mmCIF file of C-alpha atoms in Angstrom:
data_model
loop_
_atom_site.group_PDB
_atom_site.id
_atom_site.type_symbol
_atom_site.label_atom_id
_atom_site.label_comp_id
_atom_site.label_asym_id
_atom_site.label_seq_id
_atom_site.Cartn_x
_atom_site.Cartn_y
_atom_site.Cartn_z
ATOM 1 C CA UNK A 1 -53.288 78.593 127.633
ATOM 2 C CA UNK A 2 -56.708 78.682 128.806
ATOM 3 C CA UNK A 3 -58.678 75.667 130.353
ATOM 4 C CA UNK A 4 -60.767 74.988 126.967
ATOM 5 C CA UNK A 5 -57.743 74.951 124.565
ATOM 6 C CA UNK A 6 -55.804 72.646 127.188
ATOM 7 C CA UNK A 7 -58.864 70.273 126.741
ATOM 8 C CA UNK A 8 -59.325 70.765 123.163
ATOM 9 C CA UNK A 9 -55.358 70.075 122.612
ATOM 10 C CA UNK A 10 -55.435 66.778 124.913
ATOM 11 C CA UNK A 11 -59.069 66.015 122.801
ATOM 12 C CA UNK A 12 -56.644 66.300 119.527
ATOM 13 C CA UNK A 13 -54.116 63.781 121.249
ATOM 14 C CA UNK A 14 -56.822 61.166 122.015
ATOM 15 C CA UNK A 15 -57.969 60.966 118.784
ATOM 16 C CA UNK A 16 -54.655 60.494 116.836
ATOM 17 C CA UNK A 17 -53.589 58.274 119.325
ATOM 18 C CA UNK A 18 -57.028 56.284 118.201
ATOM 19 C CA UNK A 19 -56.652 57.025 114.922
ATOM 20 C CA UNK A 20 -53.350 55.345 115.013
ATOM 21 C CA UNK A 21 -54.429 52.346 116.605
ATOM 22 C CA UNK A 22 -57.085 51.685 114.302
ATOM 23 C CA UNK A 23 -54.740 52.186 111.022
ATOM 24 C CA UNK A 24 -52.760 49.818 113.487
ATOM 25 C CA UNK A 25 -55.490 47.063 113.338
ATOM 26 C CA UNK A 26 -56.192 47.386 109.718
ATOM 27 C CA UNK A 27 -52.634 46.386 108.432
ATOM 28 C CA UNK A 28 -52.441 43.854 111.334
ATOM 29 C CA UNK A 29 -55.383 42.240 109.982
ATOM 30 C CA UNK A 30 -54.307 42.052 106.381
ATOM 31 C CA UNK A 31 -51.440 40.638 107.496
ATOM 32 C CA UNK A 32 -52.181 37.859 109.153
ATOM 33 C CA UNK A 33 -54.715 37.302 106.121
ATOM 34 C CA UNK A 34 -52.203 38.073 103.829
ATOM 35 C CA UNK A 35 -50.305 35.290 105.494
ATOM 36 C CA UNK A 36 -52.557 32.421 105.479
ATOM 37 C CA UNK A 37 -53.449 33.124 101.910
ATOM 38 C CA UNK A 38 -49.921 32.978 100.869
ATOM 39 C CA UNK A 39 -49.332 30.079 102.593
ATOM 40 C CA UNK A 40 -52.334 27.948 101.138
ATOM 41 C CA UNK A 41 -51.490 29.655 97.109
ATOM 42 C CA UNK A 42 -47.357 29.192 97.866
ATOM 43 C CA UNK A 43 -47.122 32.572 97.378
ATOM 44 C CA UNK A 44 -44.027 33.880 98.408
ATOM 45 C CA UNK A 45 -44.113 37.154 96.495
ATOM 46 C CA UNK A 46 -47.469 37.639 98.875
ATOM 47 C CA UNK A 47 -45.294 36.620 102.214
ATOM 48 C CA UNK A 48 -42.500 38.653 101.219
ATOM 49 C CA UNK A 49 -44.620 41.613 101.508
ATOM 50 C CA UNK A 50 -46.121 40.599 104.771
ATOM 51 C CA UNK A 51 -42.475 39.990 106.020
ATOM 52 C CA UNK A 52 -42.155 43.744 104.586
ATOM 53 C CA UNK A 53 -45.313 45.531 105.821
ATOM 54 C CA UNK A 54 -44.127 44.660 109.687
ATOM 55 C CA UNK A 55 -41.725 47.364 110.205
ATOM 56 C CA UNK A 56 -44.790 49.527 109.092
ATOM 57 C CA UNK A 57 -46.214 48.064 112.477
ATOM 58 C CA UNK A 58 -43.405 48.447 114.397
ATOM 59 C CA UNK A 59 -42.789 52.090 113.326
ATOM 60 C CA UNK A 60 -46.343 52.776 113.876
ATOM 61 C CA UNK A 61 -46.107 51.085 117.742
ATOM 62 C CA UNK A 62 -43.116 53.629 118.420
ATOM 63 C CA UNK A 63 -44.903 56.518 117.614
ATOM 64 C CA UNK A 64 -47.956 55.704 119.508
ATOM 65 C CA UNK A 65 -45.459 55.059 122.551
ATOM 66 C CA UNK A 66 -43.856 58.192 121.984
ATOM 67 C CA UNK A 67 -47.401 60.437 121.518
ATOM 68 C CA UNK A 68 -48.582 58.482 124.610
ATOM 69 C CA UNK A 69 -45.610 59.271 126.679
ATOM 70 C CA UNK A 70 -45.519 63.083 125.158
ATOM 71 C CA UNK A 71 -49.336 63.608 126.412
ATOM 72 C CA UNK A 72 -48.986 61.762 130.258
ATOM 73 C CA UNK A 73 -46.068 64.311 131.026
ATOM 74 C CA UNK A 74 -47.580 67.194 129.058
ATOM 75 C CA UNK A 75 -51.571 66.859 130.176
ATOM 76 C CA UNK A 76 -51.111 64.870 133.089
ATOM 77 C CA UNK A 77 -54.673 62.628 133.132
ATOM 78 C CA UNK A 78 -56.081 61.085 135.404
ATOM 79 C CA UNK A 79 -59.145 58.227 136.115
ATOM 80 C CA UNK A 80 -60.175 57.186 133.408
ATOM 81 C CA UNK A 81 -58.178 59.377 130.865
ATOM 82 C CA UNK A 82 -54.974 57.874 132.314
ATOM 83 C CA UNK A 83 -56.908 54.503 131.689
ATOM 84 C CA UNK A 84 -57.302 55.389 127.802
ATOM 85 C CA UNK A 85 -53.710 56.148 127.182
ATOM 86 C CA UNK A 86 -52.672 53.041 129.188
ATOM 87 C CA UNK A 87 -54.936 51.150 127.319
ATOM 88 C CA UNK A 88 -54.204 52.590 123.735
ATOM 89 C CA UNK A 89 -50.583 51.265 125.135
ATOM 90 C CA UNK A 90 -52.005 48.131 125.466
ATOM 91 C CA UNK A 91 -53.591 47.510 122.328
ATOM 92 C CA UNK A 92 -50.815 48.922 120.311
ATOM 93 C CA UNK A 93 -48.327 45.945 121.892
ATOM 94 C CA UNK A 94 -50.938 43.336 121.189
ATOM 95 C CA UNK A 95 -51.305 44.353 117.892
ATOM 96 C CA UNK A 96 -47.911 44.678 116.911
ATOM 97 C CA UNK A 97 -47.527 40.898 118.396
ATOM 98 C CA UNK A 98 -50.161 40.174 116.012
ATOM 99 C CA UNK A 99 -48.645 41.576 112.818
ATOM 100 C CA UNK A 100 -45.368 39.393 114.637
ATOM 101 C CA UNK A 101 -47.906 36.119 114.252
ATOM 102 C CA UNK A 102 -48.183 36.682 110.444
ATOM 103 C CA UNK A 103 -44.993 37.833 109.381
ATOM 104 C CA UNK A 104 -43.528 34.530 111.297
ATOM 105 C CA UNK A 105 -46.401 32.592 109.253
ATOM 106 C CA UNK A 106 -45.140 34.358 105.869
ATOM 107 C CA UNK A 107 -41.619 33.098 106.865
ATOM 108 C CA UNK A 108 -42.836 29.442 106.777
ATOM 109 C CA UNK A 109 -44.051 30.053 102.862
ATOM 110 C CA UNK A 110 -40.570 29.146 101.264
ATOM 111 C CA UNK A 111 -40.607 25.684 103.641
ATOM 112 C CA UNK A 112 -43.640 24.240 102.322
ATOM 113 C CA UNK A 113 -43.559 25.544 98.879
ATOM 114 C CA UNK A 114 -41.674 22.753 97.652
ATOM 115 C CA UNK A 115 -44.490 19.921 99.016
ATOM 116 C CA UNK A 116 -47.555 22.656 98.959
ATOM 117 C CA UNK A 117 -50.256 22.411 101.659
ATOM 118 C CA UNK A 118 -53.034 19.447 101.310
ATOM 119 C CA UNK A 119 -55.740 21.076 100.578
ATOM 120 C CA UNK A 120 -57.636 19.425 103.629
ATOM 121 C CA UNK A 121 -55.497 20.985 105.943
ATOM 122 C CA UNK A 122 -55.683 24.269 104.411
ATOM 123 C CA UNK A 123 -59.225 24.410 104.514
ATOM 124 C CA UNK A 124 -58.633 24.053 108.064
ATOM 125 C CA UNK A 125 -55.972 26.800 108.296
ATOM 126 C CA UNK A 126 -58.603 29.160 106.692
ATOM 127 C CA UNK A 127 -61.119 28.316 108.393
ATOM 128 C CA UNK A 128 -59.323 29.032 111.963
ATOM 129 C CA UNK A 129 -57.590 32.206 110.322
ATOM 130 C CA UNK A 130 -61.314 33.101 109.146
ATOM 131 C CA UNK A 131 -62.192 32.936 112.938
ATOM 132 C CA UNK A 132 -59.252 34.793 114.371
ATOM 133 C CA UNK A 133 -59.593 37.700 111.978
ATOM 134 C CA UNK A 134 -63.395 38.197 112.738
ATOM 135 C CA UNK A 135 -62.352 38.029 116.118
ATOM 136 C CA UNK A 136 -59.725 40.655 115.913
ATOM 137 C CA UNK A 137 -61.838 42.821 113.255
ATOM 138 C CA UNK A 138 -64.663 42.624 115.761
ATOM 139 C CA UNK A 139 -62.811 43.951 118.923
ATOM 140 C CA UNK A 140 -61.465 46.606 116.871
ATOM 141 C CA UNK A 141 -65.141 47.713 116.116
ATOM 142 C CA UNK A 142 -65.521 47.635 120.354
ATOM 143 C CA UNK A 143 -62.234 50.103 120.758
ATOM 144 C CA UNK A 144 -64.352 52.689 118.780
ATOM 145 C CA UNK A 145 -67.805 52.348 120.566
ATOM 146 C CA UNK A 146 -66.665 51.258 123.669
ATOM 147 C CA UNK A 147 -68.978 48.624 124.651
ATOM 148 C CA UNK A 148 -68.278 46.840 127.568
ATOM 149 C CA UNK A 149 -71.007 43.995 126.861
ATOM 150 C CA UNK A 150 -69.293 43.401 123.305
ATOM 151 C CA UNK A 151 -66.163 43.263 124.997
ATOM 152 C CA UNK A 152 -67.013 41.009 127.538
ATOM 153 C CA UNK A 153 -69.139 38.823 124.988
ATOM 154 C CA UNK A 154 -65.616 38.748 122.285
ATOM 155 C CA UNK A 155 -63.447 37.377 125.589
ATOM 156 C CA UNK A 156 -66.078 34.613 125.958
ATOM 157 C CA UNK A 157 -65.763 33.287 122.932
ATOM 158 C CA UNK A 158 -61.904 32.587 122.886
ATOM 159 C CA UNK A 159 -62.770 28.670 123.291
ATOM 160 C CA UNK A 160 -64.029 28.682 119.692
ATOM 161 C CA UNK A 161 -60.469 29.431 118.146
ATOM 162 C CA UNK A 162 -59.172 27.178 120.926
ATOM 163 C CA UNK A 163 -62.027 24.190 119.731
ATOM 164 C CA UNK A 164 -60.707 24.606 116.127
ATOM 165 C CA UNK A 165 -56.959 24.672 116.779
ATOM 166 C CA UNK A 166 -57.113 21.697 118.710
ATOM 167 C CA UNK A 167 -58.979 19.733 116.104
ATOM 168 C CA UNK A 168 -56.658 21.080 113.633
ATOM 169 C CA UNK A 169 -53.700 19.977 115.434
ATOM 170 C CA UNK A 170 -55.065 16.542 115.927
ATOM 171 C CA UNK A 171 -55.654 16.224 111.837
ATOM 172 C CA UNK A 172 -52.156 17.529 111.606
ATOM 173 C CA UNK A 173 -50.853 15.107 114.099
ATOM 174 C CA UNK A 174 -52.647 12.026 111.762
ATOM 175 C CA UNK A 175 -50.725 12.771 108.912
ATOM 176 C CA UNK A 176 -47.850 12.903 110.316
ATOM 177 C CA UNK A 177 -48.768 9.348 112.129
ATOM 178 C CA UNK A 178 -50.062 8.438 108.589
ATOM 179 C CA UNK A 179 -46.388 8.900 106.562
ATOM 180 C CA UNK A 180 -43.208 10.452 108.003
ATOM 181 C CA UNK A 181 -42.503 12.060 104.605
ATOM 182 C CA UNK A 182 -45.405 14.853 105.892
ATOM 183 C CA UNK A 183 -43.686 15.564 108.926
ATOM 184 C CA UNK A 184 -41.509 18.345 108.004
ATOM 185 C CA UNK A 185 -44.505 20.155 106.097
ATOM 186 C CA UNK A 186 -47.032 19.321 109.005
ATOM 187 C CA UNK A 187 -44.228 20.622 111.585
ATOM 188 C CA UNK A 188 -44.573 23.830 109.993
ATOM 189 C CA UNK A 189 -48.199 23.813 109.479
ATOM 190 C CA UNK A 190 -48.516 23.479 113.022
ATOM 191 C CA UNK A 191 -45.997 26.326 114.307
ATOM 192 C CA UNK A 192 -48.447 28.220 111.462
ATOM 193 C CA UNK A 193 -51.778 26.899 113.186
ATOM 194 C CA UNK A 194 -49.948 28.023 116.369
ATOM 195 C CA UNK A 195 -49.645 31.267 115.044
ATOM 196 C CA UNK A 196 -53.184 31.860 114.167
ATOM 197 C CA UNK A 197 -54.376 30.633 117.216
ATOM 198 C CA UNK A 198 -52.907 33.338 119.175
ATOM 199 C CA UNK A 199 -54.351 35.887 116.835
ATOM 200 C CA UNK A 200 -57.275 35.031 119.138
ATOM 201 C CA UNK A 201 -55.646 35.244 122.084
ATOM 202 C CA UNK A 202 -54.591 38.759 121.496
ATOM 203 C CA UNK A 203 -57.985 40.043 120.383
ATOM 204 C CA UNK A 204 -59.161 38.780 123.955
ATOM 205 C CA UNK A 205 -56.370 40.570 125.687
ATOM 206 C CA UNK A 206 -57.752 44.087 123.469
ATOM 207 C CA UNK A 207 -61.400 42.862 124.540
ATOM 208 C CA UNK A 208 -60.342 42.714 128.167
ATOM 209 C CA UNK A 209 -58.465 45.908 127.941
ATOM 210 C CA UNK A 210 -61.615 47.663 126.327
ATOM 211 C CA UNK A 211 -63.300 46.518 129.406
ATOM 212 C CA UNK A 212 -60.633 48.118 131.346
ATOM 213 C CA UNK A 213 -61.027 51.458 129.796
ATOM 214 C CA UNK A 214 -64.822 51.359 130.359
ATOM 215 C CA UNK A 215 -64.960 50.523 133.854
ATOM 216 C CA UNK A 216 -61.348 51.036 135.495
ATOM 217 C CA UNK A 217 -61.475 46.858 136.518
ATOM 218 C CA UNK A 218 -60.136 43.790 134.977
ATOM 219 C CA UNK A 219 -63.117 41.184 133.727
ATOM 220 C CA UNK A 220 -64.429 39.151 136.436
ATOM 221 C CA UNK A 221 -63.478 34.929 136.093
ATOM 222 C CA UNK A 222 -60.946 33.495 134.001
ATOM 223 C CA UNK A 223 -61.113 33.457 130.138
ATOM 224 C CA UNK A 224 -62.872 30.135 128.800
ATOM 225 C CA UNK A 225 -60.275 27.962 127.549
ATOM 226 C CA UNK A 226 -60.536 24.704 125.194
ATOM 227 C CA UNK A 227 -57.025 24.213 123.801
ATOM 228 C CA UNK A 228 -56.199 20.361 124.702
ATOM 229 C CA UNK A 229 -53.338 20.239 122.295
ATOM 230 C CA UNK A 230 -50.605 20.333 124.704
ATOM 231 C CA UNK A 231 -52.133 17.254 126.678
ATOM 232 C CA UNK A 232 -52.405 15.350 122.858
ATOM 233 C CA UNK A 233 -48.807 16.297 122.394
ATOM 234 C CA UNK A 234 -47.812 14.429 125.717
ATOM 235 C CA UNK A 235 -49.928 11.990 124.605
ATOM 236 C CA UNK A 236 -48.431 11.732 120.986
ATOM 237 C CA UNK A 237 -44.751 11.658 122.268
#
């Protein structure tokens, strides 16, 4: 095979393996969306397909690991096209930990059907879902064009999700204070909030692997971080 058609074959292998991740993304993010809104409605036909639609993730990780492996032994890359298939790697386990995040939301549907979700607090879940999803729909947009500024601006802004989960666990932690009969529905709401919250965490770990791709180093500093909730839970116990 000739030098052009070698290129033009590992070209073709790039771009499903891109392809793939972005088909990836898409039913990651209606998941998780899928998730919130069936846990605000009680919808548990809704969950039940969420719960459904992840081994359509996890089948869809495998083959990108398999195509991935398939092209290192058969092209061999190097610089920065070993950096792409390492990084469509990457991406492909954070976003199958994200569709993870929503099926385990779906699960907690049928536990708060029977009490429903105050409708205070679920404005709060939507608006920190609403948050995490532009996040993740955002760095997905980066993966195509490849900007390392967008990147780098995305992984700053990881202390906005972290702002609004803490001051949705502290409202969650009130009614709880407020009557023990919420405490079983708020325990759930706030394994769900959990949930959510590390939507955002994984879009920052695709931003910083974007970054990675683009320049062949890690992002310089530690991400910005405002997630108390751990020191109000010492605090509450």
């Amino acid at each position: 095979m000739s030098p052009s058609h070698i290129l033009s074959a590992y070209d073709e292998d790039l771009k499903y393996l891109n392809r793939r991740i972005s088909e990836m993304g898409g039913l990651a993010e209606q998941m998780c969306g899928d998730a919130v809104r069936a846990l605000v409605n009680s919808d548990s036909a809704l969950a039940q397909k969420v719960i459904s639609d992840d081994v359509i993730l996890d089948n869809a990780e495998r083959e990108i690991q398999e195509k991935a492996i398939v092209t290192i032994a058969r092209r061999q890359p190097v610089a920065g096209d070993l950096r792409e298939i390492i990084g469509v790697l990457r991406i492909a386990s954070d976003l199958e930990r994200v569709g993870d995040l929503g099926k385990n939301t779906a699960k907690r549907v049928i536990a708060v059907q029977g009490t429903g979700v105050p409708r205070k607090l679920a404005r709060g879940l939507e608006h920190l879902s609403d948050l995490a999803l532009v996040q993740l729909k955002e760095v997905l947009d980066v993966f195509s064009n490849r900007s390392v500024q967008k990147a780098e601006a995305i992984r700053l802004r990881d202390e906005e999700i972290d702002a609004m989960y803490t001051s949705l666990f502290r409202e969650l932690l009130t009614y709880m204070m407020e009557d023990p009969r919420n405490i079983t529905t708020c325990t759930h709401l706030l394994f769900c909030a959990k949930n959510i919250e590390r939507i955002g965490d994984h879009a920052t770990n695709i931003a910083e692997t974007i970054y990675y791709i683009a320049t062949g180093a890690a992002p310089e500093g530690e991400r910005p971080k405002d997630d108390t909730s751990n020191m109000l839970g010492a605090v509450a116990e």
